Protein backbone atom coordinates (compact mmCIF):
# COMPACT_ATOMS: atom_id res chain seq x y z
CA UNK A 1 0.00 0.00 0.00
CA UNK A 2 1.19 3.51 -0.83
CA UNK A 3 1.81 5.69 2.21
CA UNK A 4 1.09 9.42 2.28
CA UNK A 5 2.33 12.35 4.35
CA UNK A 6 -0.28 14.94 3.30
CA UNK A 7 -4.04 14.41 3.36
CA UNK A 8 -6.38 16.79 1.52
CA UNK A 9 -9.96 16.12 2.62
CA UNK A 10 -13.31 17.06 1.18
CA UNK A 11 -15.69 18.29 3.92
CA UNK A 12 -19.37 17.50 3.33
CA UNK A 13 -19.97 13.76 3.12
CA UNK A 14 -16.34 13.00 3.97
CA UNK A 15 -15.58 14.52 7.37
CA UNK A 16 -18.97 15.97 8.31
CA UNK A 17 -22.56 14.82 7.91
CA UNK A 18 -24.04 18.19 6.93
CA UNK A 19 -27.05 16.92 5.02
CA UNK A 20 -29.78 17.73 7.56
CA UNK A 21 -28.63 21.32 8.07
CA UNK A 22 -28.25 21.89 4.32
CA UNK A 23 -31.74 20.48 3.71
CA UNK A 24 -33.24 22.66 6.44
CA UNK A 25 -31.69 25.80 4.94
CA UNK A 26 -32.72 24.89 1.40
CA UNK A 27 -36.31 24.33 2.49
CA UNK A 28 -36.37 27.47 4.63
CA UNK A 29 -35.43 29.54 1.57
CA UNK A 30 -37.90 27.72 -0.66
CA UNK A 31 -40.74 28.25 1.83
CA UNK A 32 -40.05 31.98 1.98
CA UNK A 33 -40.64 32.15 -1.74
CA UNK A 34 -43.61 29.78 -1.89
CA UNK A 35 -41.65 27.12 -3.75
CA UNK A 36 -41.98 23.35 -3.28
CA UNK A 37 -39.63 21.84 -0.71
CA UNK A 38 -37.27 18.89 -1.16
CA UNK A 39 -36.58 15.66 0.68
CA UNK A 40 -33.29 14.72 2.30
CA UNK A 41 -32.55 12.36 -0.60
CA UNK A 42 -33.25 15.14 -3.12
CA UNK A 43 -30.70 17.40 -1.44
CA UNK A 44 -28.22 14.50 -1.21
CA UNK A 45 -28.33 14.34 -5.01
CA UNK A 46 -28.05 18.12 -5.38
CA UNK A 47 -24.90 18.67 -3.27
CA UNK A 48 -21.28 18.48 -4.36
CA UNK A 49 -20.79 21.41 -6.73
CA UNK A 50 -21.12 24.37 -4.38
CA UNK A 51 -24.11 26.04 -2.77
CA UNK A 52 -25.10 28.10 -5.79
CA UNK A 53 -25.52 25.01 -7.95
CA UNK A 54 -27.26 23.29 -5.03
CA UNK A 55 -29.88 26.06 -5.09
CA UNK A 56 -30.05 26.08 -8.89
CA UNK A 57 -31.05 22.43 -8.65
CA UNK A 58 -33.52 23.09 -5.81
CA UNK A 59 -35.32 26.14 -7.24
CA UNK A 60 -37.88 25.48 -10.02
CA UNK A 61 -36.35 26.81 -13.22
CA UNK A 62 -32.96 27.23 -11.58
CA UNK A 63 -31.08 30.50 -12.03
CA UNK A 64 -33.60 31.62 -14.65
CA UNK A 65 -36.29 31.87 -11.97
CA UNK A 66 -36.91 35.60 -11.25
CA UNK A 67 -36.82 34.85 -7.52
CA UNK A 68 -33.61 32.84 -7.64
CA UNK A 69 -31.16 35.44 -6.31
CA UNK A 70 -33.42 36.38 -3.40
CA UNK A 71 -33.98 32.71 -2.59
CA UNK A 72 -30.26 31.98 -2.77
CA UNK A 73 -29.52 34.92 -0.45
CA UNK A 74 -32.07 33.60 2.06
CA UNK A 75 -30.42 30.19 1.94
CA UNK A 76 -26.95 31.64 2.57
CA UNK A 77 -28.12 33.76 5.49
CA UNK A 78 -30.02 30.88 7.10
CA UNK A 79 -27.21 28.39 6.62
CA UNK A 80 -24.57 30.65 8.17
CA UNK A 81 -26.81 30.90 11.26
CA UNK A 82 -27.75 27.22 11.43
CA UNK A 83 -24.80 25.25 10.04
CA UNK A 84 -24.11 23.74 13.47
CA UNK A 85 -27.66 22.76 14.39
CA UNK A 86 -27.34 19.05 13.60
CA UNK A 87 -24.03 18.79 11.70
CA UNK A 88 -21.64 16.29 13.27
CA UNK A 89 -18.43 14.50 12.30
CA UNK A 90 -18.89 10.96 11.05
CA UNK A 91 -18.05 8.32 13.63
CA UNK A 92 -14.30 7.86 13.92
CA UNK A 93 -13.31 11.03 12.06
CA UNK A 94 -12.06 13.09 15.05
CA UNK A 95 -9.97 10.12 16.22
CA UNK A 96 -8.59 9.63 12.71
CA UNK A 97 -7.45 13.24 12.40
CA UNK A 98 -5.83 13.17 15.82
CA UNK A 99 -3.91 10.02 14.94
CA UNK A 100 -2.81 11.41 11.57
CA UNK A 101 -1.59 14.55 13.31
CA UNK A 102 0.32 12.49 15.89
CA UNK A 103 2.04 10.70 13.01
CA UNK A 104 3.23 14.03 11.67
CA UNK A 105 0.91 14.11 8.67
CA UNK A 106 -0.14 17.45 7.16
CA UNK A 107 -3.91 18.01 6.99
CA UNK A 108 -6.07 20.32 4.88
CA UNK A 109 -9.71 20.62 3.86
CA UNK A 110 -10.95 21.90 0.50
CA UNK A 111 -14.66 22.41 -0.05
CA UNK A 112 -17.14 23.94 -2.46
CA UNK A 113 -19.00 25.25 0.59
CA UNK A 114 -18.88 28.99 1.26
CA UNK A 115 -15.48 30.04 2.62
CA UNK A 116 -16.85 31.44 5.89
CA UNK A 117 -18.88 28.29 6.59
CA UNK A 118 -15.98 26.00 5.66
CA UNK A 119 -13.56 27.73 7.99
CA UNK A 120 -16.10 28.00 10.83
CA UNK A 121 -16.98 24.29 10.67
CA UNK A 122 -13.39 23.12 10.40
CA UNK A 123 -12.27 25.37 13.23
CA UNK A 124 -15.14 24.16 15.42
CA UNK A 125 -14.80 20.43 14.82
CA UNK A 126 -11.26 19.77 13.63
CA UNK A 127 -8.50 21.80 15.32
CA UNK A 128 -5.91 19.38 13.90
CA UNK A 129 -6.57 20.66 10.35
CA UNK A 130 -4.02 23.30 9.38
CA UNK A 131 -5.65 24.75 6.25
CA UNK A 132 -9.34 25.08 5.32
CA UNK A 133 -10.32 26.50 1.95
CA UNK A 134 -13.87 27.07 0.72
CA UNK A 135 -15.40 28.68 -2.31
CA UNK A 136 -13.96 32.13 -2.99
CA UNK A 137 -14.05 32.73 -6.72
CA UNK A 138 -13.72 36.49 -6.21
CA UNK A 139 -10.08 35.88 -5.38
CA UNK A 140 -9.50 34.04 -8.64
CA UNK A 141 -9.53 30.53 -7.18
CA UNK A 142 -11.97 28.31 -9.02
CA UNK A 143 -14.09 25.81 -7.15
CA UNK A 144 -13.74 22.05 -7.48
CA UNK A 145 -13.33 20.09 -9.72
CA UNK A 146 -10.76 22.66 -10.81
CA UNK A 147 -7.45 21.98 -9.06
CA UNK A 148 -7.13 25.52 -7.67
CA UNK A 149 -8.24 24.88 -4.08
CA UNK A 150 -6.03 21.80 -3.79
CA UNK A 151 -3.03 23.68 -5.13
CA UNK A 152 -3.74 26.56 -2.77
CA UNK A 153 -3.99 24.14 0.17
CA UNK A 154 -0.63 22.61 -0.74
CA UNK A 155 0.87 26.07 -1.07
CA UNK A 156 -0.41 27.13 2.35
CA UNK A 157 0.88 23.90 3.88
CA UNK A 158 4.25 24.53 2.28
CA UNK A 159 4.41 21.08 0.67
CA UNK A 160 4.39 19.66 -2.82
CA UNK A 161 2.08 17.13 -4.43
CA UNK A 162 4.53 14.27 -3.82
CA UNK A 163 3.30 12.23 -0.89
CA UNK A 164 -0.15 13.83 -0.97
CA UNK A 165 -3.53 12.13 -1.36
CA UNK A 166 -7.05 13.46 -1.84
CA UNK A 167 -9.91 11.95 0.20
CA UNK A 168 -13.53 12.47 -0.83
CA UNK A 169 -16.95 10.94 -1.32
CA UNK A 170 -18.16 12.06 -4.76
CA UNK A 171 -17.59 12.20 -8.50
CA UNK A 172 -16.56 15.86 -8.07
CA UNK A 173 -13.84 14.72 -5.68
CA UNK A 174 -12.60 12.13 -8.14
CA UNK A 175 -12.34 14.80 -10.84
CA UNK A 176 -10.68 17.23 -8.45
CA UNK A 177 -8.03 14.68 -7.54
CA UNK A 178 -7.44 13.81 -11.18
CA UNK A 179 -7.15 17.47 -12.20
CA UNK A 180 -4.75 18.07 -9.32
CA UNK A 181 -2.54 15.10 -10.22
CA UNK A 182 -3.24 13.38 -6.90
CA UNK A 183 -4.39 9.84 -6.11
CA UNK A 184 -7.90 9.67 -4.65
CA UNK A 185 -9.30 7.55 -1.84
CA UNK A 186 -13.11 7.39 -1.90
CA UNK A 187 -15.01 6.99 1.36
CA UNK A 188 -18.14 4.84 1.50
CA UNK A 189 -19.93 6.52 4.42
CA UNK A 190 -20.74 9.73 2.52
CA UNK A 191 -23.30 11.04 0.06
CA UNK A 192 -22.53 8.59 -2.81
CA UNK A 193 -22.45 4.79 -2.82
CA UNK A 194 -19.83 2.39 -4.19
CA UNK A 195 -21.65 1.69 -7.47
CA UNK A 196 -21.94 5.41 -8.22
CA UNK A 197 -18.27 5.97 -7.44
CA UNK A 198 -17.17 2.98 -9.52
CA UNK A 199 -19.11 4.35 -12.50
CA UNK A 200 -17.15 7.59 -12.13
CA UNK A 201 -13.74 5.96 -12.01
CA UNK A 202 -13.05 5.30 -8.32
CA UNK A 203 -10.43 2.62 -7.71
CA UNK A 204 -9.55 2.95 -4.01
CA UNK A 205 -12.10 2.77 -1.19
CA UNK A 206 -12.30 2.83 2.59
CA UNK A 207 -15.35 1.72 4.54
CA UNK A 208 -14.26 3.09 7.93
CA UNK A 209 -12.17 6.15 8.84
CA UNK A 210 -9.54 4.16 10.73
CA UNK A 211 -8.62 2.38 7.49
CA UNK A 212 -7.05 5.64 6.32
CA UNK A 213 -4.37 5.20 8.95
CA UNK A 214 -3.03 2.31 6.88
CA UNK A 215 -2.36 4.82 4.11
CA UNK A 216 -0.44 7.25 6.33
CA UNK A 217 3.31 7.49 6.68
CA UNK A 218 4.64 8.04 10.17
CA UNK A 219 7.29 10.73 10.20
PDB file of N, CA and C in Angstrom, residues 144-212:
ATOM      1  N   UNK A 144     -13.898  23.418  -6.978  1.00  0.00           N
ATOM      2  CA  UNK A 144     -13.743  22.054  -7.481  1.00  0.00           C
ATOM      3  C   UNK A 144     -14.825  21.787  -8.536  1.00  0.00           C
ATOM      4  N   UNK A 145     -14.479  20.991  -9.572  1.00  0.00           N
ATOM      5  CA  UNK A 145     -13.331  20.092  -9.717  1.00  0.00           C
ATOM      6  C   UNK A 145     -12.057  20.717 -10.284  1.00  0.00           C
ATOM      7  N   UNK A 146     -12.037  22.032 -10.453  1.00  0.00           N
ATOM      8  CA  UNK A 146     -10.762  22.662 -10.814  1.00  0.00           C
ATOM      9  C   UNK A 146      -9.737  22.371  -9.716  1.00  0.00           C
ATOM     10  N   UNK A 147      -8.466  22.335 -10.054  1.00  0.00           N
ATOM     11  CA  UNK A 147      -7.445  21.979  -9.063  1.00  0.00           C
ATOM     12  C   UNK A 147      -7.037  23.129  -8.152  1.00  0.00           C
ATOM     13  N   UNK A 148      -7.615  24.313  -8.334  1.00  0.00           N
ATOM     14  CA  UNK A 148      -7.128  25.520  -7.674  1.00  0.00           C
ATOM     15  C   UNK A 148      -7.097  25.413  -6.150  1.00  0.00           C
ATOM     16  N   UNK A 149      -8.194  24.913  -5.542  1.00  0.00           N
ATOM     17  CA  UNK A 149      -8.239  24.879  -4.077  1.00  0.00           C
ATOM     18  C   UNK A 149      -7.234  23.872  -3.515  1.00  0.00           C
ATOM     19  N   UNK A 150      -7.034  22.770  -4.229  1.00  0.00           N
ATOM     20  CA  UNK A 150      -6.033  21.796  -3.794  1.00  0.00           C
ATOM     21  C   UNK A 150      -4.632  22.402  -3.883  1.00  0.00           C
ATOM     22  N   UNK A 151      -4.347  23.052  -4.973  1.00  0.00           N
ATOM     23  CA  UNK A 151      -3.031  23.678  -5.130  1.00  0.00           C
ATOM     24  C   UNK A 151      -2.810  24.765  -4.090  1.00  0.00           C
ATOM     25  N   UNK A 152      -3.868  25.528  -3.787  1.00  0.00           N
ATOM     26  CA  UNK A 152      -3.744  26.562  -2.769  1.00  0.00           C
ATOM     27  C   UNK A 152      -3.518  25.943  -1.388  1.00  0.00           C
ATOM     28  N   UNK A 153      -4.194  24.828  -1.115  1.00  0.00           N
ATOM     29  CA  UNK A 153      -3.985  24.140   0.166  1.00  0.00           C
ATOM     30  C   UNK A 153      -2.551  23.650   0.289  1.00  0.00           C
ATOM     31  N   UNK A 154      -2.019  23.064  -0.764  1.00  0.00           N
ATOM     32  CA  UNK A 154      -0.630  22.605  -0.737  1.00  0.00           C
ATOM     33  C   UNK A 154       0.325  23.780  -0.549  1.00  0.00           C
ATOM     34  N   UNK A 155       0.018  24.887  -1.214  1.00  0.00           N
ATOM     35  CA  UNK A 155       0.871  26.072  -1.073  1.00  0.00           C
ATOM     36  C   UNK A 155       0.869  26.572   0.373  1.00  0.00           C
ATOM     37  N   UNK A 156      -0.331  26.642   0.969  1.00  0.00           N
ATOM     38  CA  UNK A 156      -0.411  27.134   2.346  1.00  0.00           C
ATOM     39  C   UNK A 156       0.245  26.171   3.331  1.00  0.00           C
ATOM     40  N   UNK A 157       0.190  24.881   3.031  1.00  0.00           N
ATOM     41  CA  UNK A 157       0.876  23.903   3.878  1.00  0.00           C
ATOM     42  C   UNK A 157       2.387  23.953   3.692  1.00  0.00           C
ATOM     43  N   UNK A 158       2.825  24.485   2.568  1.00  0.00           N
ATOM     44  CA  UNK A 158       4.254  24.535   2.276  1.00  0.00           C
ATOM     45  C   UNK A 158       4.815  23.206   1.822  1.00  0.00           C
ATOM     46  N   UNK A 159       3.970  22.396   1.153  1.00  0.00           N
ATOM     47  CA  UNK A 159       4.406  21.083   0.669  1.00  0.00           C
ATOM     48  C   UNK A 159       4.071  20.946  -0.807  1.00  0.00           C
ATOM     49  N   UNK A 160       4.689  19.958  -1.439  1.00  0.00           N
ATOM     50  CA  UNK A 160       4.392  19.659  -2.819  1.00  0.00           C
ATOM     51  C   UNK A 160       3.366  18.542  -2.943  1.00  0.00           C
ATOM     52  N   UNK A 161       3.067  18.177  -4.180  1.00  0.00           N
ATOM     53  CA  UNK A 161       2.084  17.133  -4.429  1.00  0.00           C
ATOM     54  C   UNK A 161       2.635  15.737  -4.129  1.00  0.00           C
ATOM     55  N   UNK A 162       3.950  15.580  -4.136  1.00  0.00           N
ATOM     56  CA  UNK A 162       4.533  14.273  -3.825  1.00  0.00           C
ATOM     57  C   UNK A 162       4.175  13.891  -2.385  1.00  0.00           C
ATOM     58  N   UNK A 163       3.671  12.690  -2.218  1.00  0.00           N
ATOM     59  CA  UNK A 163       3.302  12.228  -0.895  1.00  0.00           C
ATOM     60  C   UNK A 163       1.954  12.706  -0.426  1.00  0.00           C
ATOM     61  N   UNK A 164       1.172  13.328  -1.330  1.00  0.00           N
ATOM     62  CA  UNK A 164      -0.153  13.833  -0.967  1.00  0.00           C
ATOM     63  C   UNK A 164      -1.239  12.964  -1.571  1.00  0.00           C
ATOM     64  N   UNK A 165      -2.375  12.888  -0.876  1.00  0.00           N
ATOM     65  CA  UNK A 165      -3.528  12.133  -1.358  1.00  0.00           C
ATOM     66  C   UNK A 165      -4.785  12.949  -1.092  1.00  0.00           C
ATOM     67  N   UNK A 166      -5.755  12.791  -1.983  1.00  0.00           N
ATOM     68  CA  UNK A 166      -7.045  13.464  -1.836  1.00  0.00           C
ATOM     69  C   UNK A 166      -8.059  12.438  -1.341  1.00  0.00           C
ATOM     70  N   UNK A 167      -8.898  12.843  -0.368  1.00  0.00           N
ATOM     71  CA  UNK A 167      -9.905  11.947   0.201  1.00  0.00           C
ATOM     72  C   UNK A 167     -11.275  12.597   0.054  1.00  0.00           C
ATOM     73  N   UNK A 168     -12.201  11.901  -0.622  1.00  0.00           N
ATOM     74  CA  UNK A 168     -13.527  12.474  -0.829  1.00  0.00           C
ATOM     75  C   UNK A 168     -14.587  11.416  -1.006  1.00  0.00           C
ATOM     76  N   UNK A 169     -15.817  11.874  -1.280  1.00  0.00           N
ATOM     77  CA  UNK A 169     -16.945  10.941  -1.322  1.00  0.00           C
ATOM     78  C   UNK A 169     -17.755  11.035  -2.606  1.00  0.00           C
ATOM     79  N   UNK A 170     -17.287  11.798  -3.614  1.00  0.00           N
ATOM     80  CA  UNK A 170     -18.162  12.056  -4.760  1.00  0.00           C
ATOM     81  C   UNK A 170     -17.399  12.015  -6.076  1.00  0.00           C
ATOM     82  N   UNK A 171     -18.175  12.113  -7.165  1.00  0.00           N
ATOM     83  CA  UNK A 171     -17.590  12.205  -8.496  1.00  0.00           C
ATOM     84  C   UNK A 171     -16.815  13.510  -8.656  1.00  0.00           C
ATOM     85  N   UNK A 172     -17.290  14.588  -8.028  1.00  0.00           N
ATOM     86  CA  UNK A 172     -16.565  15.856  -8.075  1.00  0.00           C
ATOM     87  C   UNK A 172     -15.195  15.699  -7.429  1.00  0.00           C
ATOM     88  N   UNK A 173     -15.132  14.948  -6.342  1.00  0.00           N
ATOM     89  CA  UNK A 173     -13.844  14.723  -5.677  1.00  0.00           C
ATOM     90  C   UNK A 173     -12.897  13.910  -6.550  1.00  0.00           C
ATOM     91  N   UNK A 174     -13.437  12.921  -7.236  1.00  0.00           N
ATOM     92  CA  UNK A 174     -12.602  12.129  -8.136  1.00  0.00           C
ATOM     93  C   UNK A 174     -12.008  13.004  -9.236  1.00  0.00           C
ATOM     94  N   UNK A 175     -12.830  13.887  -9.805  1.00  0.00           N
ATOM     95  CA  UNK A 175     -12.341  14.795 -10.843  1.00  0.00           C
ATOM     96  C   UNK A 175     -11.329  15.795 -10.278  1.00  0.00           C
ATOM     97  N   UNK A 176     -11.592  16.283  -9.073  1.00  0.00           N
ATOM     98  CA  UNK A 176     -10.679  17.229  -8.447  1.00  0.00           C
ATOM     99  C   UNK A 176      -9.302  16.602  -8.248  1.00  0.00           C
ATOM    100  N   UNK A 177      -9.301  15.382  -7.735  1.00  0.00           N
ATOM    101  CA  UNK A 177      -8.028  14.685  -7.540  1.00  0.00           C
ATOM    102  C   UNK A 177      -7.307  14.488  -8.867  1.00  0.00           C
ATOM    103  N   UNK A 178      -8.046  14.045  -9.869  1.00  0.00           N
ATOM    104  CA  UNK A 178      -7.436  13.810 -11.183  1.00  0.00           C
ATOM    105  C   UNK A 178      -6.859  15.108 -11.750  1.00  0.00           C
ATOM    106  N   UNK A 179      -7.631  16.197 -11.666  1.00  0.00           N
ATOM    107  CA  UNK A 179      -7.154  17.474 -12.203  1.00  0.00           C
ATOM    108  C   UNK A 179      -5.975  18.028 -11.424  1.00  0.00           C
ATOM    109  N   UNK A 180      -5.847  17.603 -10.166  1.00  0.00           N
ATOM    110  CA  UNK A 180      -4.747  18.066  -9.320  1.00  0.00           C
ATOM    111  C   UNK A 180      -3.524  17.166  -9.411  1.00  0.00           C
ATOM    112  N   UNK A 181      -3.649  16.045 -10.112  1.00  0.00           N
ATOM    113  CA  UNK A 181      -2.545  15.104 -10.217  1.00  0.00           C
ATOM    114  C   UNK A 181      -2.314  14.299  -8.960  1.00  0.00           C
ATOM    115  N   UNK A 182      -3.371  14.135  -8.146  1.00  0.00           N
ATOM    116  CA  UNK A 182      -3.240  13.384  -6.897  1.00  0.00           C
ATOM    117  C   UNK A 182      -4.020  12.078  -6.972  1.00  0.00           C
ATOM    118  N   UNK A 183      -3.560  11.042  -6.272  1.00  0.00           N
ATOM    119  CA  UNK A 183      -4.390   9.843  -6.106  1.00  0.00           C
ATOM    120  C   UNK A 183      -5.598  10.193  -5.245  1.00  0.00           C
ATOM    121  N   UNK A 184      -6.665   9.403  -5.390  1.00  0.00           N
ATOM    122  CA  UNK A 184      -7.896   9.668  -4.645  1.00  0.00           C
ATOM    123  C   UNK A 184      -8.335   8.418  -3.894  1.00  0.00           C
ATOM    124  N   UNK A 185      -8.664   8.593  -2.627  1.00  0.00           N
ATOM    125  CA  UNK A 185      -9.304   7.546  -1.844  1.00  0.00           C
ATOM    126  C   UNK A 185     -10.747   7.953  -1.629  1.00  0.00           C
ATOM    127  N   UNK A 186     -11.681   7.091  -2.032  1.00  0.00           N
ATOM    128  CA  UNK A 186     -13.107   7.386  -1.900  1.00  0.00           C
ATOM    129  C   UNK A 186     -13.664   6.736  -0.644  1.00  0.00           C
ATOM    130  N   UNK A 187     -14.413   7.514   0.137  1.00  0.00           N
ATOM    131  CA  UNK A 187     -15.015   6.991   1.365  1.00  0.00           C
ATOM    132  C   UNK A 187     -16.423   6.496   1.054  1.00  0.00           C
ATOM    133  N   UNK A 188     -16.849   5.469   1.777  1.00  0.00           N
ATOM    134  CA  UNK A 188     -18.141   4.839   1.503  1.00  0.00           C
ATOM    135  C   UNK A 188     -19.196   5.161   2.555  1.00  0.00           C
ATOM    136  N   UNK A 189     -18.919   6.131   3.434  1.00  0.00           N
ATOM    137  CA  UNK A 189     -19.928   6.517   4.421  1.00  0.00           C
ATOM    138  C   UNK A 189     -20.599   7.838   4.045  1.00  0.00           C
ATOM    139  N   UNK A 190     -20.271   8.402   2.877  1.00  0.00           N
ATOM    140  CA  UNK A 190     -20.736   9.734   2.524  1.00  0.00           C
ATOM    141  C   UNK A 190     -22.007   9.774   1.710  1.00  0.00           C
ATOM    142  N   UNK A 191     -22.066  10.756   0.793  1.00  0.00           N
ATOM    143  CA  UNK A 191     -23.296  11.038   0.059  1.00  0.00           C
ATOM    144  C   UNK A 191     -23.466  10.182  -1.198  1.00  0.00           C
ATOM    145  N   UNK A 192     -22.438   9.422  -1.603  1.00  0.00           N
ATOM    146  CA  UNK A 192     -22.527   8.593  -2.806  1.00  0.00           C
ATOM    147  C   UNK A 192     -22.122   7.158  -2.460  1.00  0.00           C
ATOM    148  N   UNK A 193     -22.740   6.187  -3.137  1.00  0.00           N
ATOM    149  CA  UNK A 193     -22.447   4.789  -2.820  1.00  0.00           C
ATOM    150  C   UNK A 193     -21.358   4.236  -3.746  1.00  0.00           C
ATOM    151  N   UNK A 194     -20.928   3.003  -3.449  1.00  0.00           N
ATOM    152  CA  UNK A 194     -19.826   2.390  -4.194  1.00  0.00           C
ATOM    153  C   UNK A 194     -20.115   2.289  -5.683  1.00  0.00           C
ATOM    154  N   UNK A 195     -21.329   1.860  -6.061  1.00  0.00           N
ATOM    155  CA  UNK A 195     -21.645   1.693  -7.474  1.00  0.00           C
ATOM    156  C   UNK A 195     -21.527   3.021  -8.214  1.00  0.00           C
ATOM    157  N   UNK A 196     -22.046   4.083  -7.615  1.00  0.00           N
ATOM    158  CA  UNK A 196     -21.940   5.407  -8.225  1.00  0.00           C
ATOM    159  C   UNK A 196     -20.473   5.785  -8.408  1.00  0.00           C
ATOM    160  N   UNK A 197     -19.680   5.592  -7.379  1.00  0.00           N
ATOM    161  CA  UNK A 197     -18.271   5.974  -7.438  1.00  0.00           C
ATOM    162  C   UNK A 197     -17.500   5.134  -8.453  1.00  0.00           C
ATOM    163  N   UNK A 198     -17.812   3.832  -8.525  1.00  0.00           N
ATOM    164  CA  UNK A 198     -17.172   2.984  -9.520  1.00  0.00           C
ATOM    165  C   UNK A 198     -17.480   3.469 -10.931  1.00  0.00           C
ATOM    166  N   UNK A 199     -18.726   3.862 -11.165  1.00  0.00           N
ATOM    167  CA  UNK A 199     -19.106   4.353 -12.501  1.00  0.00           C
ATOM    168  C   UNK A 199     -18.348   5.620 -12.864  1.00  0.00           C
ATOM    169  N   UNK A 200     -17.866   6.338 -11.870  1.00  0.00           N
ATOM    170  CA  UNK A 200     -17.149   7.588 -12.129  1.00  0.00           C
ATOM    171  C   UNK A 200     -15.638   7.438 -11.962  1.00  0.00           C
ATOM    172  N   UNK A 201     -15.174   6.192 -11.929  1.00  0.00           N
ATOM    173  CA  UNK A 201     -13.742   5.955 -12.014  1.00  0.00           C
ATOM    174  C   UNK A 201     -13.011   5.717 -10.711  1.00  0.00           C
ATOM    175  N   UNK A 202     -13.732   5.556  -9.599  1.00  0.00           N
ATOM    176  CA  UNK A 202     -13.048   5.305  -8.323  1.00  0.00           C
ATOM    177  C   UNK A 202     -12.367   3.946  -8.345  1.00  0.00           C
ATOM    178  N   UNK A 203     -11.186   3.883  -7.745  1.00  0.00           N
ATOM    179  CA  UNK A 203     -10.430   2.623  -7.708  1.00  0.00           C
ATOM    180  C   UNK A 203      -9.973   2.247  -6.303  1.00  0.00           C
ATOM    181  N   UNK A 204     -10.019   3.204  -5.377  1.00  0.00           N
ATOM    182  CA  UNK A 204      -9.546   2.953  -4.014  1.00  0.00           C
ATOM    183  C   UNK A 204     -10.616   3.399  -3.023  1.00  0.00           C
ATOM    184  N   UNK A 205     -10.989   2.496  -2.109  1.00  0.00           N
ATOM    185  CA  UNK A 205     -12.097   2.768  -1.192  1.00  0.00           C
ATOM    186  C   UNK A 205     -11.694   2.482   0.249  1.00  0.00           C
ATOM    187  N   UNK A 206     -12.350   3.203   1.171  1.00  0.00           N
ATOM    188  CA  UNK A 206     -12.301   2.835   2.586  1.00  0.00           C
ATOM    189  C   UNK A 206     -13.735   2.824   3.109  1.00  0.00           C
ATOM    190  N   UNK A 207     -14.018   1.838   3.965  1.00  0.00           N
ATOM    191  CA  UNK A 207     -15.350   1.717   4.543  1.00  0.00           C
ATOM    192  C   UNK A 207     -15.435   2.343   5.924  1.00  0.00           C
ATOM    193  N   UNK A 208     -14.292   2.520   6.585  1.00  0.00           N
ATOM    194  CA  UNK A 208     -14.255   3.095   7.934  1.00  0.00           C
ATOM    195  C   UNK A 208     -13.083   4.067   8.024  1.00  0.00           C
ATOM    196  N   UNK A 209     -13.241   5.158   8.774  1.00  0.00           N
ATOM    197  CA  UNK A 209     -12.167   6.153   8.843  1.00  0.00           C
ATOM    198  C   UNK A 209     -10.823   5.592   9.278  1.00  0.00           C
ATOM    199  N   UNK A 210     -10.825   4.654  10.225  1.00  0.00           N
ATOM    200  CA  UNK A 210      -9.538   4.163  10.731  1.00  0.00           C
ATOM    201  C   UNK A 210      -8.717   3.455   9.651  1.00  0.00           C
ATOM    202  N   UNK A 211      -9.362   3.023   8.580  1.00  0.00           N
ATOM    203  CA  UNK A 211      -8.615   2.381   7.495  1.00  0.00           C
ATOM    204  C   UNK A 211      -7.659   3.356   6.810  1.00  0.00           C
ATOM    205  N   UNK A 212      -7.940   4.659   6.919  1.00  0.00           N
ATOM    206  CA  UNK A 212      -7.052   5.637   6.317  1.00  0.00           C
ATOM    207  C   UNK A 212      -5.705   5.688   7.030  1.00  0.00           C
TER     208      UNK A 212
END
